[in-house]
XYZ file of C-alpha atoms in Angstrom:
738
model
C 9.156 -56.097 1.704
C 12.728 -55.100 2.130
C 14.268 -54.417 -1.517
C 17.629 -55.926 -2.564
C 20.323 -53.233 -3.013
C 22.189 -53.152 -6.183
C 26.175 -53.627 -5.842
C 26.773 -49.875 -6.590
C 23.770 -49.024 -4.091
C 25.426 -50.949 -1.545
C 28.790 -49.134 -2.108
C 27.219 -45.807 -2.207
C 25.722 -46.610 1.429
C 29.326 -47.267 2.549
C 30.127 -43.844 1.326
C 27.498 -41.513 2.203
C 29.702 -39.572 4.652
C 30.688 -37.433 1.674
C 27.881 -35.419 3.274
C 29.417 -35.062 6.775
C 26.418 -33.170 8.320
C 23.902 -35.576 7.618
C 25.744 -39.075 7.179
C 27.268 -39.358 10.665
C 25.071 -41.072 13.044
C 25.627 -43.216 16.084
C 22.869 -45.722 14.895
C 24.001 -47.350 11.983
C 20.733 -49.571 11.868
C 18.676 -46.264 11.021
C 20.955 -45.599 8.088
C 20.384 -48.808 6.713
C 16.663 -48.747 7.197
C 16.441 -45.212 5.416
C 17.764 -46.829 2.096
C 15.772 -49.920 2.372
C 12.930 -49.013 -0.430
C 10.040 -50.681 -2.104
C 11.004 -49.288 -5.590
C 13.824 -49.902 -7.972
C 17.156 -48.584 -6.430
C 19.022 -46.127 -8.494
C 22.816 -45.905 -8.543
C 24.837 -42.691 -9.107
C 28.020 -41.231 -8.228
C 28.166 -37.820 -5.897
C 25.011 -38.356 -4.223
C 23.748 -37.331 -0.571
C 20.498 -38.548 1.280
C 18.914 -36.473 3.817
C 16.924 -38.850 6.249
C 13.908 -38.050 8.092
C 16.014 -37.469 11.164
C 18.296 -34.916 9.525
C 15.046 -32.941 8.113
C 13.287 -33.043 11.415
C 16.410 -31.498 13.124
C 15.857 -28.252 10.846
C 12.079 -27.842 10.935
C 12.222 -25.547 13.835
C 14.039 -23.062 12.208
C 13.359 -23.495 8.354
C 9.893 -23.149 6.928
C 11.001 -23.785 3.155
C 11.736 -27.386 2.024
C 14.182 -26.110 -0.343
C 16.170 -24.607 2.685
C 17.051 -27.893 3.917
C 19.531 -28.427 1.162
C 21.429 -25.243 2.081
C 24.082 -27.242 4.303
C 25.228 -29.505 1.436
C 28.339 -28.581 -0.446
C 27.526 -26.900 -3.785
C 24.045 -26.330 -2.663
C 22.327 -23.003 -2.063
C 19.060 -21.244 -2.689
C 17.602 -18.376 -4.816
C 15.619 -16.584 -2.209
C 11.997 -15.417 -2.980
C 8.916 -15.992 -0.831
C 9.377 -17.576 2.707
C 7.843 -20.946 1.628
C 9.050 -21.196 -2.073
C 12.818 -20.992 -2.683
C 14.376 -22.185 -5.702
C 17.386 -24.821 -5.206
C 20.949 -23.701 -6.698
C 23.278 -26.372 -7.638
C 26.614 -25.963 -9.000
C 25.845 -22.903 -11.120
C 22.482 -24.386 -12.154
C 19.112 -23.484 -10.724
C 15.055 -23.915 -11.146
C 14.075 -25.591 -14.312
C 17.807 -26.711 -15.099
C 17.662 -29.212 -12.327
C 15.238 -32.117 -12.194
C 13.189 -32.122 -9.274
C 10.738 -34.721 -8.379
C 8.132 -34.743 -5.623
C 7.061 -38.317 -4.840
C 7.824 -39.384 -8.306
C 5.920 -36.333 -9.755
C 7.423 -33.830 -12.323
C 5.857 -30.670 -10.898
C 6.144 -27.491 -12.938
C 6.003 -23.844 -11.611
C 2.862 -22.066 -12.901
C 3.875 -18.423 -12.836
C 5.558 -15.881 -14.771
C 7.736 -15.179 -11.772
C 8.172 -19.005 -10.794
C 6.627 -18.120 -7.542
C 5.419 -21.946 -6.881
C 8.400 -24.107 -7.615
C 8.076 -27.896 -7.064
C 9.506 -28.119 -3.659
C 6.918 -25.560 -2.380
C 4.379 -28.070 -2.731
C 5.768 -30.451 -0.212
C 5.662 -28.942 3.376
C 8.488 -29.474 5.734
C 6.585 -31.692 7.953
C 5.585 -34.163 5.173
C 9.258 -34.744 4.117
C 10.672 -37.935 4.925
C 13.610 -38.064 2.551
C 15.417 -35.855 0.014
C 18.025 -37.446 -2.201
C 20.556 -35.190 -3.908
C 22.434 -36.152 -7.075
C 24.731 -33.179 -7.276
C 26.914 -34.454 -9.970
C 25.972 -36.740 -12.997
C 22.747 -38.135 -12.459
C 21.817 -41.414 -14.220
C 19.164 -41.095 -17.063
C 16.682 -43.440 -15.100
C 16.020 -40.360 -12.616
C 14.648 -38.302 -15.584
C 15.296 -35.793 -18.188
C 14.817 -32.414 -19.566
C 17.457 -30.861 -17.312
C 20.884 -30.114 -17.529
C 21.924 -29.927 -13.940
C 21.745 -32.291 -11.098
C 18.557 -34.138 -9.648
C 16.715 -33.747 -6.397
C 14.094 -36.156 -5.246
C 11.878 -35.481 -2.424
C 9.851 -38.032 -0.986
C 6.942 -37.870 1.690
C 6.854 -40.284 4.467
C 6.297 -43.897 3.269
C 3.339 -45.869 4.503
C 3.508 -47.943 7.474
C 1.747 -51.302 8.513
C 1.018 -53.018 11.640
C 2.518 -56.463 12.354
C 0.119 -59.429 11.813
C -3.060 -59.599 13.600
C -2.351 -56.115 15.025
C -3.678 -52.372 14.493
C -1.201 -49.512 14.482
C -2.163 -46.210 15.591
C 0.214 -43.255 15.907
C 0.632 -39.579 15.512
C 2.704 -36.486 15.730
C 2.033 -33.131 16.571
C 4.395 -30.104 16.647
C 4.872 -26.065 16.568
C 7.507 -23.514 16.540
C 8.056 -19.929 17.045
C 10.798 -17.835 15.739
C 11.146 -13.929 16.926
C 12.109 -12.322 13.824
C 9.113 -11.821 11.767
C 6.856 -13.384 14.518
C 7.191 -16.503 12.752
C 4.955 -19.544 13.833
C 3.475 -22.558 12.529
C 2.477 -26.224 13.540
C 1.918 -29.469 12.254
C -0.274 -32.833 12.864
C -0.066 -36.090 11.327
C -1.908 -39.302 12.438
C -1.719 -42.822 11.060
C -4.196 -45.639 11.309
C -2.898 -49.126 9.870
C -3.684 -52.872 9.923
C -1.217 -55.561 8.412
C -1.922 -54.732 4.804
C -3.834 -51.346 4.659
C -2.605 -47.856 5.923
C -3.965 -44.228 5.761
C -2.179 -41.146 7.024
C -3.326 -37.407 7.172
C -0.619 -34.843 7.486
C -1.576 -31.007 7.894
C 0.584 -27.960 8.509
C 0.529 -24.236 8.709
C 3.097 -21.562 8.683
C 2.679 -17.975 9.008
C 4.903 -14.936 9.272
C 4.899 -10.914 9.334
C 7.762 -9.108 7.466
C 11.464 -9.864 8.753
C 13.958 -7.288 9.865
C 17.502 -7.045 8.418
C 20.503 -6.856 10.824
C 20.678 -3.207 10.307
C 19.395 -0.510 8.471
C 19.526 -0.907 4.713
C 17.254 1.679 3.217
C 15.319 5.000 4.113
C 12.311 4.583 6.368
C 8.952 5.100 4.963
C 7.563 4.058 1.779
C 7.487 5.315 -1.755
C 4.033 3.861 -2.409
C 1.238 6.747 -2.217
C -1.336 4.403 -0.655
C 1.300 1.918 1.143
C 1.996 1.825 4.856
C 5.302 3.183 6.149
C 8.212 0.614 6.693
C 11.116 0.900 9.106
C 14.644 1.193 7.471
C 15.595 -2.432 8.616
C 12.198 -3.947 7.513
C 12.293 -6.164 4.460
C 9.173 -5.405 2.743
C 6.689 -8.139 1.358
C 8.646 -10.790 3.136
C 5.371 -11.902 5.021
C 3.586 -15.175 4.048
C 0.939 -17.578 5.094
C 0.775 -21.119 3.864
C -1.584 -24.163 4.668
C -1.146 -27.654 3.490
C -2.935 -30.926 3.704
C -2.415 -34.432 2.624
C -4.051 -37.986 2.935
C -1.964 -40.918 1.942
C -3.465 -44.170 1.525
C -1.722 -47.513 1.127
C -2.258 -51.331 0.394
C -0.155 -54.078 0.265
C -0.097 -57.655 -0.853
C 2.816 -60.074 -0.462
C 5.402 -58.015 -2.638
C 3.200 -55.555 -4.151
C 2.170 -52.310 -2.845
C -0.384 -49.559 -3.909
C -0.534 -45.976 -2.759
C -2.948 -43.334 -3.383
C -1.778 -39.620 -2.342
C -4.030 -36.569 -2.077
C -2.511 -33.483 -1.187
C -4.072 -29.784 -1.089
C -2.133 -26.602 -0.884
C -3.638 -23.147 -0.032
C -1.299 -19.884 0.394
C -3.665 -17.120 1.025
C -0.682 -14.668 0.504
C 3.153 -14.642 0.070
C 5.199 -11.476 -0.361
C 7.936 -11.334 -2.654
C 10.606 -8.762 -1.878
C 12.698 -9.391 -5.109
C 9.604 -9.394 -7.472
C 7.309 -6.500 -8.463
C 4.119 -8.447 -7.666
C 3.128 -10.561 -4.659
C 1.540 -13.881 -4.441
C -2.003 -13.478 -3.207
C -3.318 -17.026 -3.869
C -2.140 -20.411 -4.721
C -4.142 -23.213 -4.638
C -3.115 -26.767 -5.706
C -4.798 -29.999 -5.699
C -2.632 -33.254 -6.608
C -3.672 -36.796 -6.864
C -0.771 -39.370 -7.347
C -1.306 -43.183 -7.705
C 1.726 -45.234 -7.254
C 2.298 -49.053 -7.513
C 5.469 -50.837 -6.756
C 5.911 -54.551 -7.293
C 8.685 -57.252 -6.379
C 9.054 -60.068 -9.021
C 11.535 -63.085 -9.155
C 13.028 -60.981 -12.291
C 13.200 -57.744 -10.670
C 10.813 -54.784 -9.619
C 8.354 -52.582 -11.433
C 7.413 -48.935 -10.356
C 4.510 -47.024 -11.894
C 3.116 -43.505 -10.940
C 0.042 -41.815 -12.667
C -0.467 -38.349 -11.414
C -2.257 -35.018 -11.989
C -1.823 -31.679 -10.596
C -3.982 -28.665 -10.945
C -2.817 -25.112 -9.977
C -4.913 -21.622 -9.581
C -2.331 -18.911 -8.948
C -2.797 -15.246 -8.511
C -0.572 -12.144 -8.143
C -1.289 -8.404 -7.054
C 0.166 -5.911 -5.230
C 0.458 -6.580 -1.452
C -0.042 -4.028 1.386
C 3.768 -3.008 1.025
C 3.566 -1.967 -2.736
C 1.639 0.780 -4.377
C -2.011 -0.636 -5.347
C -3.481 2.340 -7.316
C -1.819 4.050 -10.319
C -3.266 7.029 -12.391
C -5.688 9.895 -11.309
C -9.284 10.787 -11.439
C -11.041 8.537 -13.929
C -7.962 6.837 -15.080
C -7.196 4.973 -12.026
C -6.179 1.426 -12.218
C -6.911 -0.989 -9.312
C -3.863 -2.739 -9.046
C -2.813 -5.337 -11.568
C -4.501 -8.669 -11.234
C -2.622 -11.511 -12.613
C -3.986 -15.316 -13.091
C -2.413 -18.378 -13.817
C -3.959 -21.919 -14.395
C -1.807 -24.855 -14.775
C -2.753 -28.622 -15.558
C -0.226 -31.032 -15.179
C -0.741 -34.707 -15.915
C 2.080 -37.430 -16.043
C 2.876 -41.381 -16.284
C 6.001 -42.956 -15.314
C 6.704 -46.621 -15.779
C 10.124 -48.055 -14.635
C 11.356 -51.535 -14.505
C 14.579 -53.246 -12.942
C 15.578 -56.283 -14.332
C 18.222 -58.800 -12.439
C 19.877 -60.233 -15.472
C 22.561 -62.027 -13.261
C 25.066 -61.347 -10.542
C 26.866 -58.951 -12.344
C 24.280 -57.106 -14.644
C 21.226 -54.972 -13.791
C 19.197 -53.244 -16.334
C 16.578 -50.501 -15.847
C 14.083 -49.521 -18.981
C 11.301 -47.256 -18.620
C 9.172 -44.483 -20.202
C 7.808 -41.135 -18.816
C 4.884 -38.978 -20.324
C 3.761 -35.520 -19.403
C 1.000 -33.301 -20.574
C 1.137 -29.820 -19.283
C -1.269 -26.994 -20.134
C -0.927 -23.275 -18.823
C -3.144 -20.093 -19.041
C -1.487 -16.956 -17.802
C -4.205 -13.956 -18.152
C -4.232 -10.494 -16.737
C -7.874 -9.095 -16.171
C -8.152 -5.576 -17.195
C -7.974 -3.031 -14.119
C -8.684 0.232 -15.507
C -6.498 3.322 -16.436
C -4.812 3.963 -19.745
C -2.671 0.879 -19.804
C -4.657 -1.781 -18.340
C -8.157 -1.721 -20.047
C -10.291 -2.791 -21.686
C -9.059 -6.167 -22.711
C -7.839 -9.116 -20.711
C -4.130 -9.303 -21.438
C -3.454 -12.847 -22.443
C 0.045 -13.684 -21.516
C 0.225 -17.389 -22.377
C -2.802 -18.676 -23.903
C -3.268 -22.284 -23.934
C 0.275 -23.021 -23.607
C 1.200 -26.320 -24.315
C 4.285 -28.473 -23.253
C 4.395 -32.054 -23.781
C 7.048 -34.439 -23.125
C 7.594 -38.285 -24.237
C 10.611 -39.971 -23.022
C 12.159 -43.404 -23.174
C 15.392 -44.791 -21.338
C 17.704 -47.825 -20.956
C 20.197 -48.195 -18.213
C 22.811 -50.981 -17.586
C 24.629 -51.462 -14.317
C 27.482 -53.604 -13.859
C 29.364 -55.088 -10.841
C 32.627 -56.128 -12.668
C 34.465 -57.136 -9.446
C 34.738 -56.037 -5.881
C 36.414 -52.768 -6.959
C 34.814 -51.528 -10.146
C 31.171 -50.804 -10.888
C 29.732 -48.963 -13.950
C 26.302 -47.502 -15.026
C 25.666 -46.718 -18.510
C 22.456 -45.072 -19.713
C 20.748 -43.579 -22.777
C 17.597 -41.377 -22.884
C 15.502 -40.106 -25.577
C 12.723 -37.282 -24.992
C 10.340 -35.320 -27.597
C 9.146 -32.171 -26.289
C 6.180 -30.672 -28.213
C 5.415 -26.930 -27.412
C 2.667 -24.813 -28.972
C 0.490 -21.781 -27.706
C -2.789 -19.989 -29.226
C -2.861 -16.453 -30.172
C -2.622 -13.619 -27.687
C -3.977 -10.122 -27.090
C -2.987 -7.234 -25.502
C -4.813 -4.603 -23.016
C -5.589 -2.141 -26.077
C -3.836 -1.053 -29.301
C -0.694 -0.004 -27.663
C 0.276 -3.703 -27.672
C -1.034 -4.487 -31.169
C 2.567 -4.480 -33.113
C 3.735 -7.030 -30.585
C 0.748 -8.881 -30.695
C 0.308 -9.275 -34.404
C 4.065 -10.166 -34.412
C 3.818 -13.138 -32.291
C 0.432 -14.411 -33.615
C 2.088 -14.481 -36.909
C 5.024 -16.798 -35.610
C 5.286 -20.427 -36.160
C 4.773 -21.726 -32.246
C 4.293 -25.422 -33.183
C 7.857 -26.533 -32.024
C 8.955 -30.145 -31.567
C 12.476 -30.694 -29.880
C 14.082 -34.313 -30.150
C 16.621 -34.317 -27.107
C 19.276 -36.994 -26.352
C 20.885 -37.633 -22.796
C 23.697 -39.987 -22.272
C 25.671 -40.827 -19.083
C 28.460 -43.036 -18.320
C 29.380 -43.475 -14.390
C 31.909 -45.434 -12.791
C 33.302 -46.104 -9.159
C 36.652 -47.546 -8.340
C 37.507 -48.875 -4.500
C 40.999 -49.989 -4.436
C 40.899 -50.308 -0.667
C 38.738 -49.979 2.352
C 40.128 -46.409 2.937
C 39.545 -44.487 -0.357
C 37.430 -44.481 -3.372
C 36.992 -42.758 -6.591
C 34.025 -41.914 -8.653
C 33.769 -40.274 -12.028
C 31.594 -39.779 -15.032
C 30.543 -38.128 -18.287
C 26.972 -36.885 -19.149
C 25.168 -35.099 -22.105
C 21.913 -33.783 -20.749
C 19.297 -31.669 -22.759
C 16.660 -29.031 -21.495
C 13.971 -27.515 -23.849
C 13.016 -23.975 -23.058
C 9.970 -23.563 -20.645
C 6.839 -21.821 -21.891
C 7.723 -18.263 -20.577
C 11.307 -18.222 -22.205
C 9.592 -19.382 -25.371
C 6.005 -17.484 -25.544
C 6.335 -14.457 -23.270
C 5.636 -11.859 -25.999
C 5.187 -8.366 -25.090
C 7.972 -5.691 -25.208
C 5.877 -3.169 -23.402
C 8.150 -2.199 -20.316
C 5.234 -3.073 -17.670
C 4.608 -6.074 -19.235
C 8.237 -7.230 -19.327
C 8.758 -6.176 -15.666
C 6.124 -8.721 -14.885
C 7.839 -11.590 -16.520
C 11.002 -12.439 -14.313
C 12.227 -15.698 -13.439
C 15.212 -14.945 -11.458
C 14.257 -11.688 -9.088
C 16.621 -9.266 -10.463
C 13.923 -6.473 -11.023
C 14.411 -6.446 -14.795
C 12.192 -7.069 -17.633
C 12.081 -10.104 -20.091
C 10.444 -11.130 -23.346
C 10.515 -14.710 -24.744
C 11.936 -15.953 -27.964
C 10.267 -18.609 -30.134
C 13.385 -19.292 -31.810
C 15.197 -20.609 -28.854
C 16.860 -24.018 -29.343
C 17.369 -26.553 -26.410
C 20.242 -26.265 -24.069
C 22.690 -29.017 -24.225
C 25.256 -29.585 -21.550
C 28.665 -31.802 -21.380
C 29.696 -32.411 -17.856
C 32.618 -34.226 -16.520
C 32.936 -34.893 -12.732
C 35.097 -36.486 -10.336
C 35.220 -37.426 -6.729
C 37.725 -38.403 -4.473
C 36.676 -39.926 -1.160
C 39.218 -40.444 1.798
C 38.279 -42.056 4.994
C 38.956 -44.465 7.822
C 38.200 -48.005 7.049
C 35.050 -48.000 9.376
C 33.853 -44.262 8.128
C 33.249 -43.288 11.731
C 36.285 -41.344 12.595
C 37.161 -38.975 9.639
C 36.288 -38.351 5.973
C 37.428 -36.126 3.262
C 35.550 -35.669 -0.253
C 36.881 -33.761 -3.149
C 34.864 -33.141 -6.199
C 35.864 -30.771 -9.234
C 33.595 -30.545 -12.252
C 33.072 -28.781 -15.580
C 30.232 -28.314 -17.863
C 30.187 -26.970 -21.322
C 26.662 -25.853 -22.502
C 25.965 -25.445 -25.964
C 22.734 -23.044 -26.464
C 22.601 -22.147 -22.960
C 19.370 -19.933 -22.563
C 20.877 -16.603 -21.490
C 19.410 -13.036 -21.869
C 20.535 -9.978 -24.085
C 19.206 -6.484 -24.042
C 16.897 -5.945 -26.638
C 16.712 -2.682 -28.732
C 14.235 -3.801 -31.300
C 10.616 -4.831 -31.242
C 9.427 -1.495 -29.910
C 8.124 -0.924 -26.153
C 10.874 -0.835 -23.971
C 13.398 -2.487 -26.276
C 15.052 1.260 -27.306
C 18.598 2.112 -28.415
C 18.988 3.570 -24.873
C 18.381 0.251 -23.504
C 21.664 -1.194 -24.998
C 23.884 1.465 -22.857
C 21.853 1.825 -19.707
C 24.085 1.369 -16.379
C 23.190 1.371 -12.628
C 19.431 0.753 -13.421
C 16.918 -1.820 -14.394
C 16.947 -3.017 -17.957
C 14.803 -5.092 -20.564
C 16.132 -8.327 -22.157
C 15.388 -10.914 -24.408
C 16.039 -14.542 -23.916
C 18.806 -15.644 -26.179
C 21.070 -18.980 -26.916
C 24.810 -18.377 -25.964
C 27.741 -20.872 -25.239
C 28.484 -21.292 -21.644
C 30.837 -22.843 -19.326
C 30.760 -23.754 -15.613
C 33.413 -25.253 -13.509
C 33.959 -25.588 -10.030
C 34.884 -27.755 -6.787
C 33.135 -28.915 -3.665
C 34.964 -30.247 -0.591
C 33.483 -31.619 2.634
C 34.752 -33.534 5.384
C 34.429 -34.390 9.374
C 36.538 -35.526 12.070
C 35.451 -36.826 15.454
C 37.451 -34.799 17.833
C 36.748 -36.171 21.189
C 34.577 -39.109 22.559
C 33.999 -40.656 25.858
C 31.131 -42.570 27.787
C 30.690 -39.552 30.262
C 30.713 -36.581 28.384
C 29.851 -37.806 24.822
C 31.219 -37.034 21.380
C 32.466 -33.809 19.880
C 32.653 -33.660 15.837
C 33.791 -31.178 13.556
C 32.394 -30.731 10.115
C 33.424 -28.360 7.081
C 32.145 -27.859 3.401
C 33.754 -25.386 0.810
C 32.224 -24.831 -2.489
C 33.322 -22.815 -5.514
C 31.691 -22.188 -8.915
C 32.394 -19.957 -11.923
C 30.131 -19.400 -14.723
C 31.190 -17.902 -18.115
C 29.290 -16.754 -21.331
C 31.896 -17.895 -23.961
C 30.433 -15.984 -26.503
C 30.856 -12.482 -24.826
C 33.126 -13.386 -21.872
C 30.666 -11.914 -19.160
C 30.092 -13.658 -15.980
C 26.745 -15.717 -15.726
C 23.882 -14.405 -13.744
C 23.543 -15.289 -10.191
C 26.660 -17.623 -9.371
C 27.353 -18.263 -5.824
C 30.682 -16.987 -4.642
C 33.291 -18.934 -2.455
C 31.559 -20.237 0.623
C 32.097 -22.504 3.596
C 30.091 -23.696 6.279
C 32.145 -24.900 9.685
C 30.124 -26.721 12.613
C 31.119 -28.084 15.671
C 28.536 -30.320 17.363
C 28.487 -32.027 20.740
C 26.215 -35.127 21.223
C 25.339 -37.361 24.130
C 22.410 -39.620 24.259
C 19.335 -37.714 23.040
C 21.133 -34.302 23.350
C 22.665 -32.215 20.563
C 24.487 -29.083 20.556
C 25.736 -27.220 17.681
C 27.884 -24.178 16.857
C 27.861 -23.054 13.136
C 29.681 -20.455 11.233
C 28.793 -19.552 7.862
C 31.384 -17.807 5.572
C 30.501 -16.403 2.282
C 33.053 -14.257 0.009
C 31.978 -11.173 -1.786
C 30.229 -11.392 -5.157
C 31.977 -9.169 -7.678
C 31.989 -11.321 -10.420
C 28.328 -10.497 -11.861
C 26.478 -10.265 -15.161
C 27.075 -6.793 -16.644
C 24.421 -7.524 -19.412
C 21.766 -7.821 -16.505
C 23.383 -4.884 -14.509
C 23.616 -7.517 -11.672
C 24.401 -5.929 -8.138
C 27.420 -6.958 -6.318
C 27.250 -8.130 -2.620
C 29.469 -8.044 0.156
C 31.209 -10.964 1.993
C 30.269 -11.915 5.340
C 30.138 -14.302 8.237
C 27.324 -15.711 10.508
C 27.198 -17.470 13.779
C 24.449 -19.860 14.594
C 23.700 -21.675 17.906
C 21.382 -24.602 18.209
C 20.753 -27.085 20.865
C 18.090 -29.770 20.987
C 16.810 -32.870 23.227
C 14.984 -36.031 22.167
C 13.214 -38.454 24.046
C 11.259 -41.390 22.996
C 8.084 -39.534 22.399
C 9.065 -35.920 22.594
C 11.669 -33.255 21.030
C 12.457 -29.667 22.090
C 14.648 -27.148 19.876
C 16.111 -24.098 20.812
C 18.413 -21.897 19.026
C 19.663 -18.500 17.690
C 20.176 -17.569 14.069
C 22.671 -14.642 13.182
C 23.927 -14.314 16.606
C 25.631 -11.369 16.068
C 22.798 -9.566 14.240
C 24.707 -9.150 10.973
C 23.711 -6.881 8.260
C 24.170 -9.291 4.877
C 22.662 -9.842 1.715
C 22.777 -13.324 0.307
C 24.469 -13.468 -3.003
C 21.412 -15.028 -4.745
C 19.147 -12.835 -2.770
C 18.124 -10.660 -6.035
C 17.155 -7.035 -6.279
C 15.029 -5.454 -3.597
C 11.760 -4.190 -5.177
C 9.749 -5.176 -2.145
C 7.840 -1.981 -1.558
C 6.855 1.195 -3.231
C 5.503 1.886 -6.816
C 6.950 -1.200 -7.983
C 5.111 -1.055 -11.577
C 6.799 1.986 -12.329
C 10.475 2.419 -13.301
C 11.274 4.652 -10.182
C 12.004 1.643 -7.914
C 15.757 2.564 -6.628
C 18.399 0.144 -8.278
C 21.285 -1.199 -6.382
C 19.670 -2.545 -3.276
C 19.840 -6.223 -2.768
C 17.451 -8.157 -0.599
C 19.069 -8.493 2.853
C 19.203 -11.495 4.987
C 17.456 -12.013 8.207
C 18.680 -10.413 11.698
C 19.086 -12.231 14.627
C 16.083 -14.429 15.363
C 15.672 -16.622 18.501
C 13.570 -19.869 17.848
C 11.913 -22.664 19.920
C 10.371 -25.779 18.716
C 8.176 -28.677 20.349
C 7.354 -32.195 18.939
C 5.458 -34.625 20.644
C 4.748 -38.245 19.419
C 1.847 -40.438 20.576
């Protein structure tokens, strides 16, 4: 049953052209269908929705769900494994963003965050991604200080009365660079009140080649294979995903049961000293949506179990030591158990007022242990990095949306979350770790945070050709388990705990306070009355963050935390997480213009995005780490019936404002040209294209340090090399529906 759209949601629907690459379609009825939902609608300023059509057009040349967001203003991605990137949004990334997958708050169970939330939703299974870049309402979730990303799998389909529905889809792709290939299959069988869908996919690739030589040929690993000078080590991957979705509906009520299984037998990591050698995840998610005379109710009960392994891949040295003291790699295992319950109600009080209330509960357990592998350093005990780590959240919220008149709509909300964390005693491999072990085991680790979020949003639409959105938010995030409880100051152990891919080593801090961000955002939209011909959107924003979790070089505590570490330059160093005061500010600009249109030749549309963000440590004056420099994307698209042709120009300025504390590596500016064409029939689609047409050698500013080959456990890995982007790649894709 179709859900009534709230007044603000209706206005947002008319303003979705603020994301020009995805909001401009010839078929307005398709746009209306994708925002009609069975769950409670959620308003916001400054939001963008990627529909299934938007996503399906990118599957032939993207294997990472997070990469679908790259073309949006203010968005980018921390690169890592081939299917496991971390979204970057206006200076915030990873745990600082609230990312929901089918209503589940997934958590990365890895000391290097190799299994982020979006990596569990295969590209072929995604039907919609909602991106709240600015101030997200409290009803969308807490425990974050940046924006919100809500990814959804395909919604259930039912047959007409008295009929049976059977349908399916099969697709495949090939990309020349890295010999990347993959495919997917989905099939649905449904009656008028019951539906079952299976979706399966696989993706596999070898190491990719950069657009030129960025290092010497060979390999510093004594037992590793030789790599060409342009080959990016540890960039190969293989991933397999399966899901079964069942749904039953009765009048205005719908019950869904979703099962998902992921198996990644290998995923290399060019900016981490370890590779993923296994990631198995099982998810079960029970969702209820109901429509009543007073409004709607949505509940979700889910559980996810993850078994994650890391080890050195074939491009990294496996054996360390000599004689009887050889260490057979460094096995690392993580087991995560994530359980959650959400309950949300939307109450239609009257024609003006809409209320949302709800609660969220989450219970998370993590064990991170490294079995002894031999040698002097990694024996005889099992290293307990996180032992029975606990991170539980209990949240409640209330939100009021009011449509005061045809011009003004406001949304106000408040949220309280209790975050409880703890961890059991730990142990090191041997006596070398004893001092740090004793210090951690003697610490008070039973920590409870009481966090408050508050938002106030407004939209003013004085005329059909322009509207304005503005708001304020206080948002709070508690540290994750690694930021608080990673305990060893031994250099080798610190290098294995790294959430950002900079090659440095990190140790946690049990005394960390939660981050509290105060954000102001304003958006001005200008467009033609029908929003078909042109549109320009400008969004300046600023965030002040108290107790921002940054990192400072350590000099006490033994191990790698020495006095020399404080002054080391042009080298990898060792840091401890610390609270500081931070400021982030910037602006996003986007727009489109219909340049030509005729019945004979079709339509030509130009689109553009421009993004700038700056992050500063207010205590030291240093720049924050991994901030995307000024960047722009220009696109010219021709469309006629089912045919689409696109030429895209990606421009990125050099990154010279870097974090000195981390010895962050600068990157040069660059420009890339991409060509794409596709044709879609009723039951088939073909895609062809070429990425990085001129085979440009470049490094993405958020790519991190290159530690993809050699003896990565040692300190001899060359500093100063960033992970280069992919060189020229020709791709082809085919999708058939039946």
